[in-house]
Amino acid sequence: MEHKDIEELIVDYLDGELDEEGKKQLLHWCNESEENRKRLREWEELWASAVTRGQLDGYDWRKAYDKFAGRVADQDTSSNRRPHLYKWVAGIAASLLVLFTAAYVSYQKGQKDLATDFSDIFITTPEGSNTSVTLPDGTSVVLNAGSKLSYSQGFGIKDRTVSITGEGYFTVAKDSRKPFTVTSGSMRVKVLGTKFNYRDYPTDGFAEVVLDEGKVNITDFPGQRQGVTLIPHQRAALDKRLGKLTVSNVDPAIRHTWTDGVLSFTGQSLGVIALTLERSYHVTITFADDTKRNLHFYGDFYRDSQSVREVMDALSATGKISYKIKGREIVIY
């Protein structure tokens, strides 16, 4: 296979645009030698940075690749050293390690058998920030603060399964042959192509799925007798303590404002609000008076332009609570 041809295959693979025939060619090339597998891993290291939301808007990967290829050609002329990939993606907001290898491919039987020797891919969003990533199949995910997403190295080739801890908004690329599946500690959601919000923080007493477009099927939750199917503008909420799943309608006008850095409280208890503030501002909140946990509040706050002190001032201005703050420690009483 020509040098330029394989580089184009790799770019399509990393950009989520590689068709089935291209995947077959790429796997065959990887199976030819350890040197080829090492080369692919180097390319994947370039993709191993998930940047904060909006940094890749309008970014022309093809144009960047052409510039990169030109730099490689210049280096080959002046040196025999192997060029290292230039990491042009800045402002890393998530840690992502990508390692890939391919093993024996049986063309005689018309089957592919991919064996992996390295760890899965993990994307972690620090507290106090959001992260936007695009998966190999073209699916986009916005991860909320304190969230983690993981998927296998065979994603998009063998299946499309991801695991989430925390909260993420998914815009799933359509692929009728490979349904997209999201799992967490509480339940499993299966879709074909859709937009939905999935939330399941270990510290929350609930897990929920809110569907904007398409259709999803929810399974593997406590007390399940049969799967639950959602249609657009429905919310499925699981009470983790009781093991009860409730489906309700939601206002289509209500957006998932957290993806834009807006903390929107629509009657949640202060106990739930405190958990959100802890993740959003990387603080610790304790209650000197536990009865305050059950108070309910409404309001919108902008994480990027309003400090946690400003949020607490607004909550205390209602006369329902008082607070003290020292560094990153907040006490509500």
mmCIF file of C-alpha atoms in Angstrom:
data_model
loop_
_atom_site.group_PDB
_atom_site.id
_atom_site.type_symbol
_atom_site.label_atom_id
_atom_site.label_comp_id
_atom_site.label_asym_id
_atom_site.label_seq_id
_atom_site.Cartn_x
_atom_site.Cartn_y
_atom_site.Cartn_z
ATOM 1 C CA MET A 1 0.000 0.000 0.000
ATOM 2 C CA GLU A 2 1.324 3.439 -0.908
ATOM 3 C CA HIS A 3 2.649 5.651 1.903
ATOM 4 C CA LYS A 4 0.177 8.414 1.095
ATOM 5 C CA ASP A 5 -2.738 5.949 0.867
ATOM 6 C CA ILE A 6 -2.210 4.588 4.389
ATOM 7 C CA GLU A 7 -1.884 8.092 5.836
ATOM 8 C CA GLU A 8 -5.204 9.025 4.271
ATOM 9 C CA LEU A 9 -6.784 5.893 5.755
ATOM 10 C CA ILE A 10 -5.426 6.800 9.188
ATOM 11 C CA VAL A 11 -6.746 10.356 8.944
ATOM 12 C CA ASP A 12 -10.203 9.053 7.947
ATOM 13 C CA TYR A 13 -10.112 6.540 10.819
ATOM 14 C CA LEU A 14 -9.241 9.176 13.419
ATOM 15 C CA ASP A 15 -11.787 11.598 11.974
ATOM 16 C CA GLY A 16 -14.562 8.971 12.163
ATOM 17 C CA GLU A 17 -15.046 8.871 8.377
ATOM 18 C CA LEU A 18 -13.497 5.509 7.493
ATOM 19 C CA ASP A 19 -15.896 3.141 5.682
ATOM 20 C CA GLU A 20 -16.024 -0.630 6.171
ATOM 21 C CA GLU A 21 -13.649 -1.344 3.265
ATOM 22 C CA GLY A 22 -11.192 1.211 4.630
ATOM 23 C CA LYS A 23 -11.344 -0.359 8.100
ATOM 24 C CA LYS A 24 -10.593 -3.735 6.539
ATOM 25 C CA GLN A 25 -7.560 -2.319 4.708
ATOM 26 C CA LEU A 26 -6.298 -0.543 7.815
ATOM 27 C CA LEU A 27 -6.577 -3.679 9.971
ATOM 28 C CA HIS A 28 -4.742 -5.697 7.297
ATOM 29 C CA TRP A 29 -1.956 -3.110 7.227
ATOM 30 C CA CYS A 30 -1.693 -3.178 11.052
ATOM 31 C CA ASN A 31 -1.433 -6.954 10.961
ATOM 32 C CA GLU A 32 1.565 -6.834 8.632
ATOM 33 C CA SER A 33 4.103 -5.689 11.216
ATOM 34 C CA GLU A 34 4.695 -4.304 14.700
ATOM 35 C CA GLU A 35 6.275 -1.278 13.006
ATOM 36 C CA ASN A 36 2.928 -0.479 11.354
ATOM 37 C CA ARG A 37 1.069 -0.811 14.633
ATOM 38 C CA LYS A 38 3.606 1.464 16.323
ATOM 39 C CA ARG A 39 3.140 4.026 13.584
ATOM 40 C CA LEU A 40 -0.639 4.040 14.035
ATOM 41 C CA ARG A 41 -0.236 4.496 17.786
ATOM 42 C CA GLU A 42 1.896 7.571 17.115
ATOM 43 C CA TRP A 43 -0.859 9.027 14.964
ATOM 44 C CA GLU A 44 -3.408 8.254 17.669
ATOM 45 C CA GLU A 45 -1.342 10.159 20.218
ATOM 46 C CA LEU A 46 -2.117 13.233 18.151
ATOM 47 C CA TRP A 47 -5.795 12.602 18.692
ATOM 48 C CA ALA A 48 -5.253 11.884 22.382
ATOM 49 C CA SER A 49 -6.360 15.277 23.645
ATOM 50 C CA ALA A 50 -9.992 16.165 24.278
ATOM 51 C CA VAL A 51 -10.317 19.922 24.099
ATOM 52 C CA THR A 52 -12.738 22.233 25.826
ATOM 53 C CA ARG A 53 -16.045 22.907 24.145
ATOM 54 C CA GLY A 54 -15.894 25.171 21.102
ATOM 55 C CA GLN A 55 -12.157 25.033 20.390
ATOM 56 C CA LEU A 56 -12.604 22.790 17.364
ATOM 57 C CA ASP A 57 -15.579 24.659 15.897
ATOM 58 C CA GLY A 58 -14.746 25.351 12.257
ATOM 59 C CA TYR A 59 -11.381 23.611 12.530
ATOM 60 C CA ASP A 60 -10.244 22.171 9.202
ATOM 61 C CA TRP A 61 -8.543 18.868 9.975
ATOM 62 C CA ARG A 62 -7.760 18.256 6.286
ATOM 63 C CA LYS A 63 -5.998 21.573 5.932
ATOM 64 C CA ALA A 64 -4.074 20.900 9.129
ATOM 65 C CA TYR A 65 -3.101 17.485 7.827
ATOM 66 C CA ASP A 66 -1.793 18.960 4.571
ATOM 67 C CA LYS A 67 0.379 21.371 6.571
ATOM 68 C CA PHE A 68 1.567 18.516 8.759
ATOM 69 C CA ALA A 69 2.431 16.369 5.730
ATOM 70 C CA GLY A 70 4.461 19.274 4.336
ATOM 71 C CA ARG A 71 6.418 19.534 7.582
ATOM 72 C CA VAL A 72 7.097 15.789 7.503
ATOM 73 C CA ALA A 73 8.391 16.040 3.935
ATOM 74 C CA ASP A 74 10.739 18.866 4.939
ATOM 75 C CA GLN A 75 12.069 16.846 7.864
ATOM 76 C CA ASP A 76 12.618 13.761 5.685
ATOM 77 C CA THR A 77 14.769 15.838 3.326
ATOM 78 C CA SER A 78 17.038 17.168 6.054
ATOM 79 C CA SER A 79 17.236 14.189 8.426
ATOM 80 C CA ASN A 80 16.887 10.422 8.588
ATOM 81 C CA ARG A 81 15.190 10.647 11.965
ATOM 82 C CA ARG A 82 11.562 9.606 12.158
ATOM 83 C CA PRO A 83 9.387 12.695 12.533
ATOM 84 C CA HIS A 84 7.310 12.880 15.657
ATOM 85 C CA LEU A 85 3.729 14.033 15.326
ATOM 86 C CA TYR A 86 3.207 17.687 16.078
ATOM 87 C CA LYS A 87 0.581 18.157 18.759
ATOM 88 C CA TRP A 88 -1.345 21.191 17.621
ATOM 89 C CA VAL A 89 -4.360 20.830 19.890
ATOM 90 C CA ALA A 90 -4.098 23.218 22.890
ATOM 91 C CA GLY A 91 -6.054 23.906 26.061
ATOM 92 C CA ILE A 92 -6.387 20.322 27.251
ATOM 93 C CA ALA A 93 -9.456 20.001 29.534
ATOM 94 C CA ALA A 94 -9.574 16.231 29.692
ATOM 95 C CA SER A 95 -7.029 13.447 29.965
ATOM 96 C CA LEU A 96 -7.318 10.850 27.190
ATOM 97 C CA LEU A 97 -4.990 7.928 26.516
ATOM 98 C CA VAL A 98 -5.415 6.106 23.205
ATOM 99 C CA LEU A 99 -3.525 2.908 22.464
ATOM 100 C CA PHE A 100 -4.442 0.600 19.587
ATOM 101 C CA THR A 101 -3.216 -2.666 18.148
ATOM 102 C CA ALA A 102 -4.560 -5.156 15.609
ATOM 103 C CA ALA A 103 -4.121 -8.915 15.519
ATOM 104 C CA TYR A 104 -4.994 -11.736 13.170
ATOM 105 C CA VAL A 105 -7.580 -10.990 10.462
ATOM 106 C CA SER A 106 -9.193 -13.961 8.769
ATOM 107 C CA TYR A 107 -10.095 -12.991 5.224
ATOM 108 C CA GLN A 108 -10.662 -16.600 4.137
ATOM 109 C CA LYS A 109 -13.713 -16.835 6.390
ATOM 110 C CA GLY A 110 -14.774 -13.292 5.679
ATOM 111 C CA GLN A 111 -14.545 -12.481 9.390
ATOM 112 C CA LYS A 112 -12.516 -9.978 11.343
ATOM 113 C CA ASP A 113 -10.990 -10.854 14.682
ATOM 114 C CA LEU A 114 -9.527 -7.880 16.494
ATOM 115 C CA ALA A 115 -7.455 -8.561 19.606
ATOM 116 C CA THR A 116 -6.404 -5.722 21.857
ATOM 117 C CA ASP A 117 -3.459 -5.674 24.239
ATOM 118 C CA PHE A 118 -3.815 -2.194 25.714
ATOM 119 C CA SER A 119 -6.118 -0.387 28.110
ATOM 120 C CA ASP A 120 -9.427 1.208 27.141
ATOM 121 C CA ILE A 121 -9.815 4.869 26.288
ATOM 122 C CA PHE A 122 -10.748 7.181 29.181
ATOM 123 C CA ILE A 123 -11.864 10.804 29.005
ATOM 124 C CA THR A 124 -12.034 12.618 32.329
ATOM 125 C CA THR A 125 -13.450 16.093 32.906
ATOM 126 C CA PRO A 126 -12.054 17.962 35.920
ATOM 127 C CA GLU A 127 -14.377 19.678 38.356
ATOM 128 C CA GLY A 128 -15.137 23.233 37.331
ATOM 129 C CA SER A 129 -15.192 22.653 33.567
ATOM 130 C CA ASN A 130 -16.972 20.962 30.665
ATOM 131 C CA THR A 131 -15.335 18.931 27.912
ATOM 132 C CA SER A 132 -16.492 18.368 24.340
ATOM 133 C CA VAL A 133 -15.249 15.323 22.426
ATOM 134 C CA THR A 134 -16.008 13.569 19.144
ATOM 135 C CA LEU A 135 -15.928 9.776 19.127
ATOM 136 C CA PRO A 136 -14.487 7.769 16.197
ATOM 137 C CA ASP A 137 -17.982 7.185 14.727
ATOM 138 C CA GLY A 138 -18.734 10.917 14.611
ATOM 139 C CA THR A 139 -20.863 10.982 17.774
ATOM 140 C CA SER A 140 -20.318 14.151 19.800
ATOM 141 C CA VAL A 141 -20.411 14.198 23.595
ATOM 142 C CA VAL A 142 -20.339 17.110 26.015
ATOM 143 C CA LEU A 143 -19.213 15.963 29.469
ATOM 144 C CA ASN A 144 -20.208 17.872 32.587
ATOM 145 C CA ALA A 145 -17.828 18.660 35.433
ATOM 146 C CA GLY A 146 -16.506 15.677 37.365
ATOM 147 C CA SER A 147 -17.557 13.178 34.659
ATOM 148 C CA LYS A 148 -15.737 10.286 33.016
ATOM 149 C CA LEU A 149 -16.377 8.545 29.698
ATOM 150 C CA SER A 150 -14.716 5.326 28.555
ATOM 151 C CA TYR A 151 -14.957 3.013 25.550
ATOM 152 C CA SER A 152 -13.092 0.048 24.110
ATOM 153 C CA GLN A 153 -10.433 0.188 21.427
ATOM 154 C CA GLY A 154 -12.814 -1.712 19.138
ATOM 155 C CA PHE A 155 -15.378 1.104 19.273
ATOM 156 C CA GLY A 156 -16.918 1.680 15.864
ATOM 157 C CA ILE A 157 -15.450 -1.548 14.503
ATOM 158 C CA LYS A 158 -16.950 -4.209 16.729
ATOM 159 C CA ASP A 159 -19.646 -2.181 18.490
ATOM 160 C CA ARG A 160 -20.493 1.307 19.771
ATOM 161 C CA THR A 161 -20.614 0.975 23.550
ATOM 162 C CA VAL A 162 -19.472 3.624 26.017
ATOM 163 C CA SER A 163 -19.585 3.833 29.795
ATOM 164 C CA ILE A 164 -20.240 7.046 31.700
ATOM 165 C CA THR A 165 -19.882 8.220 35.259
ATOM 166 C CA GLY A 166 -21.442 11.644 35.761
ATOM 167 C CA GLU A 167 -23.344 13.560 33.094
ATOM 168 C CA GLY A 168 -23.071 13.835 29.338
ATOM 169 C CA TYR A 169 -25.081 15.195 26.434
ATOM 170 C CA PHE A 170 -24.932 12.875 23.419
ATOM 171 C CA THR A 171 -25.554 13.639 19.753
ATOM 172 C CA VAL A 172 -25.309 10.150 18.304
ATOM 173 C CA ALA A 173 -24.256 9.483 14.710
ATOM 174 C CA LYS A 174 -26.656 7.141 12.935
ATOM 175 C CA ASP A 175 -25.545 3.582 12.153
ATOM 176 C CA SER A 176 -28.367 1.047 11.875
ATOM 177 C CA ARG A 177 -25.905 -1.859 11.874
ATOM 178 C CA LYS A 178 -24.260 -0.870 15.156
ATOM 179 C CA PRO A 179 -26.637 0.552 17.792
ATOM 180 C CA PHE A 180 -25.056 3.027 20.215
ATOM 181 C CA THR A 181 -25.131 1.913 23.859
ATOM 182 C CA VAL A 182 -24.418 3.919 27.017
ATOM 183 C CA THR A 183 -23.950 2.152 30.342
ATOM 184 C CA SER A 184 -23.486 3.455 33.869
ATOM 185 C CA GLY A 185 -23.652 2.093 37.372
ATOM 186 C CA SER A 186 -27.451 2.267 37.326
ATOM 187 C CA MET A 187 -28.780 1.394 33.870
ATOM 188 C CA ARG A 188 -28.161 0.923 30.140
ATOM 189 C CA VAL A 189 -29.446 3.029 27.220
ATOM 190 C CA LYS A 190 -29.538 1.746 23.642
ATOM 191 C CA VAL A 191 -30.065 4.061 20.643
ATOM 192 C CA LEU A 192 -29.555 4.247 16.878
ATOM 193 C CA GLY A 193 -29.210 7.977 16.239
ATOM 194 C CA THR A 194 -30.518 10.567 18.634
ATOM 195 C CA LYS A 195 -29.873 13.438 21.049
ATOM 196 C CA PHE A 196 -30.225 12.897 24.775
ATOM 197 C CA ASN A 197 -28.856 13.847 28.178
ATOM 198 C CA TYR A 198 -27.596 11.081 30.480
ATOM 199 C CA ARG A 199 -26.861 11.735 34.137
ATOM 200 C CA ASP A 200 -25.634 9.273 36.747
ATOM 201 C CA TYR A 201 -23.234 10.667 39.355
ATOM 202 C CA PRO A 202 -22.361 8.135 42.080
ATOM 203 C CA THR A 203 -23.076 10.751 44.779
ATOM 204 C CA ASP A 204 -26.563 11.529 43.443
ATOM 205 C CA GLY A 205 -29.612 9.680 44.720
ATOM 206 C CA PHE A 206 -31.013 9.487 41.195
ATOM 207 C CA ALA A 207 -30.026 8.764 37.601
ATOM 208 C CA GLU A 208 -31.868 10.185 34.619
ATOM 209 C CA VAL A 209 -32.168 10.218 30.847
ATOM 210 C CA VAL A 210 -33.836 13.129 29.015
ATOM 211 C CA LEU A 211 -34.563 12.567 25.325
ATOM 212 C CA ASP A 212 -34.572 15.438 22.813
ATOM 213 C CA GLU A 213 -34.675 13.595 19.482
ATOM 214 C CA GLY A 214 -35.063 10.017 18.251
ATOM 215 C CA LYS A 215 -35.812 7.054 20.490
ATOM 216 C CA VAL A 216 -33.955 5.250 23.285
ATOM 217 C CA ASN A 217 -34.520 2.028 25.161
ATOM 218 C CA ILE A 218 -33.550 1.808 28.847
ATOM 219 C CA THR A 219 -32.656 -1.544 30.426
ATOM 220 C CA ASP A 220 -30.574 -3.102 33.226
ATOM 221 C CA PHE A 221 -31.966 -0.924 36.019
ATOM 222 C CA PRO A 222 -32.942 -2.249 39.492
ATOM 223 C CA GLY A 223 -36.339 -3.918 39.642
ATOM 224 C CA GLN A 224 -36.543 -4.133 35.842
ATOM 225 C CA ARG A 225 -39.289 -6.279 34.443
ATOM 226 C CA GLN A 226 -39.013 -5.030 30.885
ATOM 227 C CA GLY A 227 -37.215 -2.265 29.055
ATOM 228 C CA VAL A 228 -38.607 1.270 28.940
ATOM 229 C CA THR A 229 -38.714 3.180 25.661
ATOM 230 C CA LEU A 230 -38.628 6.987 25.610
ATOM 231 C CA ILE A 231 -39.929 9.285 22.884
ATOM 232 C CA PRO A 232 -38.789 12.909 22.420
ATOM 233 C CA HIS A 233 -39.360 15.273 25.355
ATOM 234 C CA GLN A 234 -39.630 12.521 27.931
ATOM 235 C CA ARG A 235 -37.541 12.020 31.065
ATOM 236 C CA ALA A 236 -36.803 8.730 32.799
ATOM 237 C CA ALA A 237 -35.658 9.179 36.405
ATOM 238 C CA LEU A 238 -34.390 6.307 38.534
ATOM 239 C CA ASP A 239 -34.620 6.549 42.314
ATOM 240 C CA LYS A 240 -31.504 4.591 43.276
ATOM 241 C CA ARG A 241 -32.627 3.993 46.846
ATOM 242 C CA LEU A 242 -36.064 2.632 45.938
ATOM 243 C CA GLY A 243 -35.059 1.117 42.611
ATOM 244 C CA LYS A 244 -38.041 2.798 40.957
ATOM 245 C CA LEU A 245 -37.975 4.235 37.418
ATOM 246 C CA THR A 246 -40.449 7.020 36.608
ATOM 247 C CA VAL A 247 -41.188 8.412 33.145
ATOM 248 C CA SER A 248 -42.567 11.933 32.728
ATOM 249 C CA ASN A 249 -42.932 14.584 30.027
ATOM 250 C CA VAL A 250 -40.614 17.598 29.933
ATOM 251 C CA ASP A 251 -41.044 21.049 28.423
ATOM 252 C CA PRO A 252 -39.347 21.102 24.971
ATOM 253 C CA ALA A 253 -38.342 24.711 25.653
ATOM 254 C CA ILE A 254 -36.143 23.630 28.547
ATOM 255 C CA ARG A 255 -32.597 23.127 27.259
ATOM 256 C CA HIS A 256 -29.665 21.379 28.862
ATOM 257 C CA THR A 257 -28.114 24.696 29.788
ATOM 258 C CA TRP A 258 -25.183 23.149 31.627
ATOM 259 C CA THR A 259 -23.585 22.443 28.225
ATOM 260 C CA ASP A 260 -23.247 26.231 27.872
ATOM 261 C CA GLY A 261 -21.924 26.714 31.399
ATOM 262 C CA VAL A 262 -25.299 27.747 32.855
ATOM 263 C CA LEU A 263 -26.367 26.286 36.201
ATOM 264 C CA SER A 264 -30.148 26.225 36.001
ATOM 265 C CA PHE A 265 -32.018 25.351 39.194
ATOM 266 C CA THR A 266 -35.728 24.688 38.723
ATOM 267 C CA GLY A 267 -36.898 23.754 42.186
ATOM 268 C CA GLN A 268 -34.187 21.279 43.132
ATOM 269 C CA SER A 269 -33.428 20.737 46.787
ATOM 270 C CA LEU A 270 -30.459 22.550 48.290
ATOM 271 C CA GLY A 271 -28.866 19.166 48.914
ATOM 272 C CA VAL A 272 -28.849 18.485 45.151
ATOM 273 C CA ILE A 273 -27.812 22.065 44.362
ATOM 274 C CA ALA A 274 -24.867 21.739 46.750
ATOM 275 C CA LEU A 275 -23.579 18.690 44.857
ATOM 276 C CA THR A 276 -23.816 20.612 41.580
ATOM 277 C CA LEU A 277 -21.931 23.567 43.043
ATOM 278 C CA GLU A 278 -19.218 21.274 44.414
ATOM 279 C CA ARG A 279 -18.575 19.813 40.962
ATOM 280 C CA SER A 280 -18.929 23.108 39.109
ATOM 281 C CA TYR A 281 -16.656 25.174 41.363
ATOM 282 C CA HIS A 282 -14.425 22.472 42.864
ATOM 283 C CA VAL A 283 -15.478 23.284 46.434
ATOM 284 C CA THR A 284 -16.666 21.307 49.468
ATOM 285 C CA ILE A 285 -20.056 22.161 50.983
ATOM 286 C CA THR A 286 -21.245 20.918 54.364
ATOM 287 C CA PHE A 287 -24.466 21.555 56.310
ATOM 288 C CA ALA A 288 -24.384 22.666 59.928
ATOM 289 C CA ASP A 289 -28.179 22.326 59.823
ATOM 290 C CA ASP A 290 -29.303 19.277 57.827
ATOM 291 C CA THR A 291 -32.873 20.570 57.538
ATOM 292 C CA LYS A 292 -31.568 23.149 55.061
ATOM 293 C CA ARG A 293 -30.901 20.337 52.581
ATOM 294 C CA ASN A 294 -34.636 20.077 51.908
ATOM 295 C CA LEU A 295 -35.137 23.718 50.910
ATOM 296 C CA HIS A 296 -35.882 24.312 47.220
ATOM 297 C CA PHE A 297 -34.554 27.092 45.000
ATOM 298 C CA TYR A 298 -34.986 28.528 41.517
ATOM 299 C CA GLY A 299 -32.480 30.511 39.487
ATOM 300 C CA ASP A 300 -29.898 30.558 36.710
ATOM 301 C CA PHE A 301 -26.202 31.179 37.307
ATOM 302 C CA TYR A 302 -23.292 31.473 34.897
ATOM 303 C CA ARG A 303 -20.349 29.410 36.033
ATOM 304 C CA ASP A 304 -17.792 31.153 33.824
ATOM 305 C CA SER A 305 -18.710 34.686 34.912
ATOM 306 C CA GLN A 306 -20.125 34.245 38.420
ATOM 307 C CA SER A 307 -18.107 33.000 41.378
ATOM 308 C CA VAL A 308 -19.397 30.489 43.888
ATOM 309 C CA ARG A 309 -19.546 33.316 46.435
ATOM 310 C CA GLU A 310 -21.938 35.204 44.151
ATOM 311 C CA VAL A 311 -24.142 32.132 43.861
ATOM 312 C CA MET A 312 -24.165 31.649 47.627
ATOM 313 C CA ASP A 313 -24.945 35.345 48.137
ATOM 314 C CA ALA A 314 -27.980 34.997 45.868
ATOM 315 C CA LEU A 315 -29.207 31.917 47.724
ATOM 316 C CA SER A 316 -28.730 33.528 51.141
ATOM 317 C CA ALA A 317 -30.504 36.708 49.929
ATOM 318 C CA THR A 318 -33.742 34.701 50.027
ATOM 319 C CA GLY A 319 -33.454 34.709 53.811
ATOM 320 C CA LYS A 320 -33.700 30.923 53.953
ATOM 321 C CA ILE A 321 -30.023 30.191 54.645
ATOM 322 C CA SER A 322 -26.764 31.686 55.836
ATOM 323 C CA TYR A 323 -23.281 30.524 54.957
ATOM 324 C CA LYS A 324 -19.597 30.879 55.747
ATOM 325 C CA ILE A 325 -16.816 30.416 53.232
ATOM 326 C CA LYS A 326 -13.119 29.860 53.828
ATOM 327 C CA GLY A 327 -10.998 28.996 50.814
ATOM 328 C CA ARG A 328 -12.774 26.100 49.149
ATOM 329 C CA GLU A 329 -14.776 25.139 52.240
ATOM 330 C CA ILE A 330 -18.410 26.313 52.537
ATOM 331 C CA VAL A 331 -20.662 25.720 55.532
ATOM 332 C CA ILE A 332 -24.430 26.268 55.219
ATOM 333 C CA TYR A 333 -26.526 26.904 58.315
#
